[in-house]
Tab-separated table of C-alpha atoms in Angstrom:
chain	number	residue	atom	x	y	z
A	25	UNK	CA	-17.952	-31.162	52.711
A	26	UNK	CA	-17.403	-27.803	50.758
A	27	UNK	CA	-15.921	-25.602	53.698
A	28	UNK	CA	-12.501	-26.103	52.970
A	29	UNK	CA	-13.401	-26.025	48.755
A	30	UNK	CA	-11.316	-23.034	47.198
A	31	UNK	CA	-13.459	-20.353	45.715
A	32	UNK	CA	-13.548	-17.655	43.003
A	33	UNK	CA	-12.832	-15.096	45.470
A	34	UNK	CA	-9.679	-16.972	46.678
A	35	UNK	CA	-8.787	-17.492	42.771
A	36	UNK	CA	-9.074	-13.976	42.044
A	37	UNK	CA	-7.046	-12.488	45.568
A	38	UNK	CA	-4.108	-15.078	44.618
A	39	UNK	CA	-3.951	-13.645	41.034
A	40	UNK	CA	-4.135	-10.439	42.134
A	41	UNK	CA	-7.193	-9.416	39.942
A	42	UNK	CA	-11.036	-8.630	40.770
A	43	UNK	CA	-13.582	-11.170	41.531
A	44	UNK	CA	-15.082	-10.237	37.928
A	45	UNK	CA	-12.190	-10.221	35.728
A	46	UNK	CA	-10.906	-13.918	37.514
A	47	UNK	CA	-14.540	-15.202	36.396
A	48	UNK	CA	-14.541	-13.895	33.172
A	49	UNK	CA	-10.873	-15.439	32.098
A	50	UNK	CA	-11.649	-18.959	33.655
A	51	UNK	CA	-15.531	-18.719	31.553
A	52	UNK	CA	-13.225	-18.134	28.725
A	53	UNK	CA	-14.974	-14.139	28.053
A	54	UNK	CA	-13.918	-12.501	24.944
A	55	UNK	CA	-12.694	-8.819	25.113
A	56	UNK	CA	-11.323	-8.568	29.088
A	57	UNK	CA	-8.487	-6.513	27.687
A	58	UNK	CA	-6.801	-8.596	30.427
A	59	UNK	CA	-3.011	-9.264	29.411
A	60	UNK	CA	-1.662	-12.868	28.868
A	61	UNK	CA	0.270	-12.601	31.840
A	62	UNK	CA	-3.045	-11.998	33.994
A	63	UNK	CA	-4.981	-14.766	32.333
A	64	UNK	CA	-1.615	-16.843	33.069
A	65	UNK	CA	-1.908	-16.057	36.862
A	66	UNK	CA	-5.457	-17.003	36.975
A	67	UNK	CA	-5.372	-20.129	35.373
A	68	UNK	CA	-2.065	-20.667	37.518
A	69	UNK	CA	-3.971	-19.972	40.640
A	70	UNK	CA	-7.044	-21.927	40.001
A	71	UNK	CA	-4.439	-24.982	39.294
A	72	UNK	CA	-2.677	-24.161	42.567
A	73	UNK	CA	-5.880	-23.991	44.914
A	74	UNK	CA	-7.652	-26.760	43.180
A	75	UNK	CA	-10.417	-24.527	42.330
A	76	UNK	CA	-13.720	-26.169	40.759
A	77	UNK	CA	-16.797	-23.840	39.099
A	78	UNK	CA	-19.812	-23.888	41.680
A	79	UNK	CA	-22.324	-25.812	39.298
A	80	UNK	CA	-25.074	-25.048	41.236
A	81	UNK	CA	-24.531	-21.270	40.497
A	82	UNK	CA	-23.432	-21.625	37.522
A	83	UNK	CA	-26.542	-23.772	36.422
A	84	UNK	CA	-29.155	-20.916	37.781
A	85	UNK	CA	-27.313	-18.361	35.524
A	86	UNK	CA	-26.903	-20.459	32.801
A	87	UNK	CA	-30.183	-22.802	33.446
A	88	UNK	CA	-28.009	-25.542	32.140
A	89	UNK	CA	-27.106	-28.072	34.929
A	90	UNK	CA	-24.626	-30.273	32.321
A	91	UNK	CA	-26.625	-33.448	33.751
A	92	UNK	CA	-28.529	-35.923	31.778
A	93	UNK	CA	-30.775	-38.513	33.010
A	94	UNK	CA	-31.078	-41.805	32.402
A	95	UNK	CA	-34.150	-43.811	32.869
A	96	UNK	CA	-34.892	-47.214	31.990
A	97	UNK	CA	-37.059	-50.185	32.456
A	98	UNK	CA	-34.465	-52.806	32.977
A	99	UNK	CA	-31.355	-52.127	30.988
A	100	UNK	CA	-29.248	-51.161	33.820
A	101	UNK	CA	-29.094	-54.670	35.472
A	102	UNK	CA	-28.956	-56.811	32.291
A	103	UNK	CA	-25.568	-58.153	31.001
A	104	UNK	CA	-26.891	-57.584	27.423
A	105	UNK	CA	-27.758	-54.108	27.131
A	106	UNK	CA	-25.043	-52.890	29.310
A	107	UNK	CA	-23.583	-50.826	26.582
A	108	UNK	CA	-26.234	-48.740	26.123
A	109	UNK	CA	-25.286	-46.798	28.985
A	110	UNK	CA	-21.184	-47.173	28.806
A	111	UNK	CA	-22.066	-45.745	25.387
A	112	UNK	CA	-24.102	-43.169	26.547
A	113	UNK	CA	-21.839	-42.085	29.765
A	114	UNK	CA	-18.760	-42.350	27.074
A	115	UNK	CA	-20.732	-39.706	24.554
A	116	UNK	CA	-22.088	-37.655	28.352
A	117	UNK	CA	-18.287	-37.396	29.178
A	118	UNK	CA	-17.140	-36.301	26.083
A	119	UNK	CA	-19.192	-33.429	25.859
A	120	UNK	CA	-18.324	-32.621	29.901
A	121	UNK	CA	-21.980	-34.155	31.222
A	122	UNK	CA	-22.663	-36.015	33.990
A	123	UNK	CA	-25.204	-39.013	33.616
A	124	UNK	CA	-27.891	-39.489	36.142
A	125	UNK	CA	-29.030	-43.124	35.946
A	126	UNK	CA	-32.360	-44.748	37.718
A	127	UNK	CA	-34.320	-47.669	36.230
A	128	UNK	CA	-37.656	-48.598	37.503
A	129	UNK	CA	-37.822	-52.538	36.534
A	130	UNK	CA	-41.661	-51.655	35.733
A	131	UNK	CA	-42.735	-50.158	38.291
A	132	UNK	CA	-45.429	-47.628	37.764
A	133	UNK	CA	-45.352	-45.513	40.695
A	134	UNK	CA	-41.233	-45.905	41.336
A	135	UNK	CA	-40.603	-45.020	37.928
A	136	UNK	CA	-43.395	-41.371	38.475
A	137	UNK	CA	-41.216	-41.261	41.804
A	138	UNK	CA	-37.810	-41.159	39.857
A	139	UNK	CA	-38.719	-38.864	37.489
A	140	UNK	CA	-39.713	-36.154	39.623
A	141	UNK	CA	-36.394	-36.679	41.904
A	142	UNK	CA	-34.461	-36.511	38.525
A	143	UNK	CA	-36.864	-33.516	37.003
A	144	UNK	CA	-35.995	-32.041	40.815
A	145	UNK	CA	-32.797	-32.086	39.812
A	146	UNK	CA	-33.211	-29.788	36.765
A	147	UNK	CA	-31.208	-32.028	34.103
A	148	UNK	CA	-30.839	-30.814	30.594
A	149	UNK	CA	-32.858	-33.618	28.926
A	150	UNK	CA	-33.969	-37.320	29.394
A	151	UNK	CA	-32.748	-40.439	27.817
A	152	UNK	CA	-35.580	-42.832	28.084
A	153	UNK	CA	-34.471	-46.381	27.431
A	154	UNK	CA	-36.368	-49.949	26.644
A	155	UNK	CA	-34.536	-53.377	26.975
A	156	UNK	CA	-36.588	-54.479	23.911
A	157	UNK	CA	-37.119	-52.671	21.369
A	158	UNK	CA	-40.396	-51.851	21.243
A	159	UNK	CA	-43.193	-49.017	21.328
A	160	UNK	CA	-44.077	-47.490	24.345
A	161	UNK	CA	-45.692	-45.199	26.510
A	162	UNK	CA	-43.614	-41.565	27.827
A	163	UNK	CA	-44.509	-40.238	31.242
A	164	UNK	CA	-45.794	-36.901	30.496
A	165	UNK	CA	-43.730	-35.292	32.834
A	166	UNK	CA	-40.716	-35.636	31.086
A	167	UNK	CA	-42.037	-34.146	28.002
A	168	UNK	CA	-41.698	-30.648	29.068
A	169	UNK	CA	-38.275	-30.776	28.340
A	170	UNK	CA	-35.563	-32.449	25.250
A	171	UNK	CA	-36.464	-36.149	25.448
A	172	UNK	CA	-34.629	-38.966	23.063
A	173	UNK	CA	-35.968	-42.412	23.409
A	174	UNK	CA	-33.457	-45.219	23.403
A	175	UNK	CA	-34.381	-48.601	21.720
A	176	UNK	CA	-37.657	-47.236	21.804
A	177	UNK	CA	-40.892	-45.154	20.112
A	178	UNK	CA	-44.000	-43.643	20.673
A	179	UNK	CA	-46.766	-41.800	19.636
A	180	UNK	CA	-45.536	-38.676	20.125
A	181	UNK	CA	-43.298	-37.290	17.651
A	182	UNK	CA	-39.860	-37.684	19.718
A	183	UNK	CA	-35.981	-38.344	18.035
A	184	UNK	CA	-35.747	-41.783	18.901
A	185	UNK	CA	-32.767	-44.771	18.227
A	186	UNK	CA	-33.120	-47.896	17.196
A	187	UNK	CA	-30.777	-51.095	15.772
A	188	UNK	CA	-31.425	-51.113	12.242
A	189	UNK	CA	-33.220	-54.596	12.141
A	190	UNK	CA	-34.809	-54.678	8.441
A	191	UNK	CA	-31.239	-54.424	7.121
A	192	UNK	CA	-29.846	-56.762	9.610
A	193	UNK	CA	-32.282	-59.209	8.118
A	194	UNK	CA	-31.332	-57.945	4.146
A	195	UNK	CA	-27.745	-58.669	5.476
A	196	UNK	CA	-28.501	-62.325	6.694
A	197	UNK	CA	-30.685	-63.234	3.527
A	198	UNK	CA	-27.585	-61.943	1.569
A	199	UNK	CA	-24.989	-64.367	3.483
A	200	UNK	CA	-26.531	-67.190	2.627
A	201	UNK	CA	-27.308	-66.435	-0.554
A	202	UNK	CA	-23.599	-65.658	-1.349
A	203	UNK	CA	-22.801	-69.025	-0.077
A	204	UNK	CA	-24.890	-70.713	-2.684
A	205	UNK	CA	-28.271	-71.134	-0.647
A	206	UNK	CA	-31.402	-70.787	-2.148
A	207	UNK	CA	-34.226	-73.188	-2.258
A	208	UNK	CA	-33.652	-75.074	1.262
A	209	UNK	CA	-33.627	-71.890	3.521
A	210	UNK	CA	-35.822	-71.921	6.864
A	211	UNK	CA	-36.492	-69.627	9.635
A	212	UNK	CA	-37.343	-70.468	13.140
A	213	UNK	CA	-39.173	-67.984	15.672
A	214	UNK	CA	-41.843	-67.030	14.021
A	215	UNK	CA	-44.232	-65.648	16.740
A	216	UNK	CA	-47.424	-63.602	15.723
A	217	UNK	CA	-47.794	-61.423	18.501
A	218	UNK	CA	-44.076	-60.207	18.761
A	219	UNK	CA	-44.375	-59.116	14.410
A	220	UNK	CA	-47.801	-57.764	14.677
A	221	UNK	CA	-47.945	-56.202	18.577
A	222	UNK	CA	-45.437	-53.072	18.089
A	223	UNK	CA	-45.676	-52.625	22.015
A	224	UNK	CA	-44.476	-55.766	22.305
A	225	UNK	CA	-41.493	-56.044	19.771
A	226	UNK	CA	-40.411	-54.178	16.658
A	227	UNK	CA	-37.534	-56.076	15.538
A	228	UNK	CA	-39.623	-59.192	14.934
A	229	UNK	CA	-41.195	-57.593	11.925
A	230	UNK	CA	-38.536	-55.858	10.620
A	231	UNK	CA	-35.853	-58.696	10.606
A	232	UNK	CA	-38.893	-60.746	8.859
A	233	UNK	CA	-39.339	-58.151	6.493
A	234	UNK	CA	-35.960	-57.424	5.684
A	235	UNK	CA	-34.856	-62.017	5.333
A	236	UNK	CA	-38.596	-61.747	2.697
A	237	UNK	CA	-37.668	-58.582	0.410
A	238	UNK	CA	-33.909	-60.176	0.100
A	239	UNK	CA	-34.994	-63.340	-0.773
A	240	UNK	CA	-37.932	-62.456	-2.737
A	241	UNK	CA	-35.208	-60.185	-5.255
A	242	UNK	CA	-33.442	-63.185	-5.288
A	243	UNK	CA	-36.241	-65.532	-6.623
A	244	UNK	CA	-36.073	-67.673	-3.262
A	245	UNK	CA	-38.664	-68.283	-1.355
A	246	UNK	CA	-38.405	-69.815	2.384
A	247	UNK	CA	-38.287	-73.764	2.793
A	248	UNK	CA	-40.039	-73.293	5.549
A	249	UNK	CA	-40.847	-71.396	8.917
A	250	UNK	CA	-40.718	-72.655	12.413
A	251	UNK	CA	-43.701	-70.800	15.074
A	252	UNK	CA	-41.796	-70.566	18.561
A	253	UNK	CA	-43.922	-69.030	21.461
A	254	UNK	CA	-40.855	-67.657	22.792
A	255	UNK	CA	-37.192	-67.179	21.320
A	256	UNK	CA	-35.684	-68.735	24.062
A	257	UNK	CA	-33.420	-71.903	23.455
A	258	UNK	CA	-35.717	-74.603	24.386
A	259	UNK	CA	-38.240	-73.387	21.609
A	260	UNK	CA	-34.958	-73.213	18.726
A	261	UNK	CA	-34.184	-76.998	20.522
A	262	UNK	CA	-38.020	-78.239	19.429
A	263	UNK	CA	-38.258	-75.907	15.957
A	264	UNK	CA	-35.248	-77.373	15.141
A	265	UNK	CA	-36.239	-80.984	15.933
A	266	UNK	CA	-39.333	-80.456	13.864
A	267	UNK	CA	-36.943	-79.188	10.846
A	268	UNK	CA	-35.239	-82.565	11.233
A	269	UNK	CA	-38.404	-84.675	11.050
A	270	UNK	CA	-39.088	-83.060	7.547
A	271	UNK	CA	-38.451	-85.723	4.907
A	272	UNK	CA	-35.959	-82.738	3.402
A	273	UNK	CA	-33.857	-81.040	5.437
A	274	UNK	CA	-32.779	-77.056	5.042
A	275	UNK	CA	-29.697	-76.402	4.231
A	276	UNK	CA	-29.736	-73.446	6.030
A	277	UNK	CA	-31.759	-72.292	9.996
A	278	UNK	CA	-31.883	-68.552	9.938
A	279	UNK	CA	-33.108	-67.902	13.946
A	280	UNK	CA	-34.443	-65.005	14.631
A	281	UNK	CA	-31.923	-64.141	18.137
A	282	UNK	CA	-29.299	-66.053	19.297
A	283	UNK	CA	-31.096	-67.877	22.255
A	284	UNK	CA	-32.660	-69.788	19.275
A	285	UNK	CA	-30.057	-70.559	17.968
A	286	UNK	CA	-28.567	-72.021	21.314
A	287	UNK	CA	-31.172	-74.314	21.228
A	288	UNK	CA	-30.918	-75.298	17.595
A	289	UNK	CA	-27.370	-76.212	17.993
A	290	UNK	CA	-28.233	-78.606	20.822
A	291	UNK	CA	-30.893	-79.990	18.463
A	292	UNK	CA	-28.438	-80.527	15.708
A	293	UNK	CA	-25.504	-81.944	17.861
A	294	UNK	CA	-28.424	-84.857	19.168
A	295	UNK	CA	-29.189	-85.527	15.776
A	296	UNK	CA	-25.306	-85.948	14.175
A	297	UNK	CA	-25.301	-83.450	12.166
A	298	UNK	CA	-21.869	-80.721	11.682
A	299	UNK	CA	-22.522	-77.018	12.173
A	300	UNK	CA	-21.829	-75.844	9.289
A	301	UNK	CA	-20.719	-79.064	7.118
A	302	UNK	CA	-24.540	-80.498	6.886
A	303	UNK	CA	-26.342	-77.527	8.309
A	304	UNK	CA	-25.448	-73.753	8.532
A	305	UNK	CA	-26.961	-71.813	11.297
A	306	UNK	CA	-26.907	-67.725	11.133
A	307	UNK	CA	-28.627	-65.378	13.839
A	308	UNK	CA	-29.436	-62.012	15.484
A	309	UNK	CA	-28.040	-59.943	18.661
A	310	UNK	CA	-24.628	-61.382	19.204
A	311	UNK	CA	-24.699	-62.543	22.670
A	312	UNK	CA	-21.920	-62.990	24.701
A	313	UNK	CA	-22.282	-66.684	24.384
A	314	UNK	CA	-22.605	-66.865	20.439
A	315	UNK	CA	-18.551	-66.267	20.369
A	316	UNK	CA	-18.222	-69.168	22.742
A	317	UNK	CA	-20.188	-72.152	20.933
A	318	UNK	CA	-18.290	-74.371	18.694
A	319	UNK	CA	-18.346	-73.367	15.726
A	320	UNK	CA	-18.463	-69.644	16.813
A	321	UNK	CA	-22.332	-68.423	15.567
A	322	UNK	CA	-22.801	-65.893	12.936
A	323	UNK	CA	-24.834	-63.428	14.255
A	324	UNK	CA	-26.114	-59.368	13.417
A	325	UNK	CA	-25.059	-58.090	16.655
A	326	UNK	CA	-27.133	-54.872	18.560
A	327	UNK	CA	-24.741	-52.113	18.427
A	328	UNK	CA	-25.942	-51.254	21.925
A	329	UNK	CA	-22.678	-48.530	22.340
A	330	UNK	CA	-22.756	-47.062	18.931
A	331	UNK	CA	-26.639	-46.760	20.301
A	332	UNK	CA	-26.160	-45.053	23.558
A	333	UNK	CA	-23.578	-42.269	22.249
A	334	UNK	CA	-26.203	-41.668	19.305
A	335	UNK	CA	-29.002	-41.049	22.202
A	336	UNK	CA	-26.941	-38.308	23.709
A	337	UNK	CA	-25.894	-36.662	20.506
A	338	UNK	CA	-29.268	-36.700	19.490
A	339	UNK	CA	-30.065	-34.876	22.820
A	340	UNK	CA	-27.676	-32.350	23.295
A	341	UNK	CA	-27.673	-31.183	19.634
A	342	UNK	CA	-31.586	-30.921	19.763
A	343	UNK	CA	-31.746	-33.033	16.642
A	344	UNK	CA	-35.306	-34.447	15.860
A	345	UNK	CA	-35.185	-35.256	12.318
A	346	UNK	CA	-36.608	-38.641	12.673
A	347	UNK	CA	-35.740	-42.185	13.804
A	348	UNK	CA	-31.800	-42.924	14.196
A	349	UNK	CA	-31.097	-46.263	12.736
A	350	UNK	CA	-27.773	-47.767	13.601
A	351	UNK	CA	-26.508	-50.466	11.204
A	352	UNK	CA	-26.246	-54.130	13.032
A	353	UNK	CA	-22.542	-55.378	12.355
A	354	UNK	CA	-22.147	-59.241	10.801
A	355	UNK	CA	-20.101	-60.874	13.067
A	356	UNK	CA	-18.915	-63.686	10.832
A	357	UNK	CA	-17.968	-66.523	12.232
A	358	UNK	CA	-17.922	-70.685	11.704
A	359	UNK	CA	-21.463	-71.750	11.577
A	360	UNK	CA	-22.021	-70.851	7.794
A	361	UNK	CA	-20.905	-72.629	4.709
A	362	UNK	CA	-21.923	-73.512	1.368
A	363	UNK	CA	-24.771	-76.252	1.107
A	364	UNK	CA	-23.651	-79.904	1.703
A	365	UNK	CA	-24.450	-81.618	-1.358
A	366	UNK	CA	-28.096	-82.707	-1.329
A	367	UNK	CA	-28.978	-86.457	-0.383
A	368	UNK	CA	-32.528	-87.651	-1.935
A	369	UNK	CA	-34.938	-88.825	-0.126
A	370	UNK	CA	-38.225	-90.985	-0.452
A	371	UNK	CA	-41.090	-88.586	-1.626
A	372	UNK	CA	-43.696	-88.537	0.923
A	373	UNK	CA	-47.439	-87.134	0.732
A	374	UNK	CA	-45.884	-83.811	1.565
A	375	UNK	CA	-43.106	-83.385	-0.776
A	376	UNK	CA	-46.238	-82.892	-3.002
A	377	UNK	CA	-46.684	-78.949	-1.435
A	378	UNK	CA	-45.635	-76.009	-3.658
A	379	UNK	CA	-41.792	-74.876	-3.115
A	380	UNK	CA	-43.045	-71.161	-3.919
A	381	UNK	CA	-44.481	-71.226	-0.372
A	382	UNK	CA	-42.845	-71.945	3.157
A	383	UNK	CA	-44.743	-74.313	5.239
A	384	UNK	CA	-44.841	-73.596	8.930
A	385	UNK	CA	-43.893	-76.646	11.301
């Protein structure tokens, strides 16, 4: 395939210069003492013959290779994190890299398999990606060399970059408070192991943490607090019903992603209530399919691009100050409004419990 590929030789005979001083113009040398008529017939020549730098010689004088490899679990074939990598090839491009890209869907002895074709390879650094964001393990190969971990930590003291899910949560809390919610304000997808297991989930915790410490400055405590064993939207269909069987209602369903939230609209709709007339519903992640419900969802969306370009920054400038939180945008949309004026209800043995508290369901 390269037989017929112009070289520096041929660059240098049609400018009429040496084989040295032709490299040294087109590497962009200081001091040739070459005129700007010679580096004019170089560049004109390397134009005209459609020259391209040998990269693999370049890279053993150099020991740079301008590659970059990406390696994730499943990120490459989901719809949702997609933009981690267009972010990440935009950001590769931009600085004249290549992206290498291999994900191992799990796979233990593919993924040691990958890693030593990509190490083979001798890329400038590793960008080592998680669908969720969680803690996890780094093959120790791959810490011989820059590594940034992408929706990710670990134990080891690597730059890592994450969505900023604590103020995501702040932001939410501070939405609905704005709108004039305070004491009917619940949550639904709780889950225990996903806010206490960091190798299972880290947002979980954070977003929690961040909804508490805004509402808790506020004086507001939650109404109450749905426990889903999954956030997928059959659990936000049955937290929600479970809401609705309360004697009081919320005036507000914070879920804690969208897929929730799917579920709690479905809920709602059954029941007759309006989205957001008698009930507003805010969320996390911005799915594709948040834009598309009616009303349009309110959501903190992953800024999965803004995420990928950080990786590689963080990478190629050999910055390891610390995590790299990127702010989750607001998309504002339809689903939230201020509180629909509050119908009483018969008191019931548990209207009796303390407001100070929310009580799970």
């Amino acid at each position: 395939m390269g037989r017929n590929r112009a070289t520096l030789a041929d660059v240098a005979r049609r400018a009429g210069l040496s084989k040295t001083a032709a490299s040294m113009v087109l590497n962009g040398r200081e001091g040739t003492r070459l005129s700007a008529e010679a580096h004019q017939r170089v560049f004109a020549a390397a134009e005209e013959l459609g020259y391209r730098p040998n990269v693999a010689a370049r890279s053993l004088r150099t020991r740079k290779t301008a590659t970059i490899a990406f390696v994730s679990d499943i990120v490459a074939t989901t719809r949702f994190a997609g933009g981690l990598i267009r972010g990440a090839l935009d950001a590769a491009r931009e600085r004249d890299h290549v992206l290498l890209i291999t994900e191992t869907q799990g796979d233990a002895a593919f993924e040691q398999y990958a890693i030593e074709a990509i190490l083979d390879r001798q890329v400038d650094g590793v960008i080592y990606a998680a669908m969720a964001t969680r803690r996890l393990t780094v093959p120790k190969a791959i810490l011989n060399g820059p590594v940034v971990l992408l929706n990710a930590t670990s134990s080891e003291e690597l730059p890592s970059v994450l969505p900023d899910d604590e103020l995501a949560g702040a932001t939410i809390a501070e939405t609905l408070l704005a709108r004039g919610h305070r004491d009917r304000i619940a949550l639904i997808g709780r889950n225990r192991p996903k806010e206490r297991d960091p190798e299972i989930s880290l947002a979980a915790e954070a977003r929690l943490r961040g909804i508490r410490g805004t509402l808790a400055a506020a004086g507001v405590a939650l109404f109450a607090e749905g426990f889903c064993t999954e956030w997928l939207p059959e659990h936000g269909y049955t937290a929600t019903q479970a809401l609705l069987g309360r004697p009081d209602r919320p005036s507000a369903i914070i879920c804690m992603n969208d897929r929730l939230a799917f579920g709690a609209y479905q809920a709602l709709g059954e029941a007759g209530l309006t989205i957001p007339d008698d009930i507003s519903v805010i969320s996390f992640d911005d799915d594709p399919i948040a834009s598309w419900l009616r009303p349009g969802l309110s959501t903190a969306a992953i800024p999965h691009e803004q995420m990928g370009r950080r990786a590689v920054e963080l990478l190629l400038d050999k910055d390891d100050s610390g995590p790299a939180l990127v702010p989750m945008p607001l998309r504002r949309r339809r689903s939230v409004a201020a509180p629909a004026a509050r119908t009483p209800l018969p008191r019931t043995e548990s209207d009796s419990t303390p407001r100070s508290r929310a009580k799970p369901i």
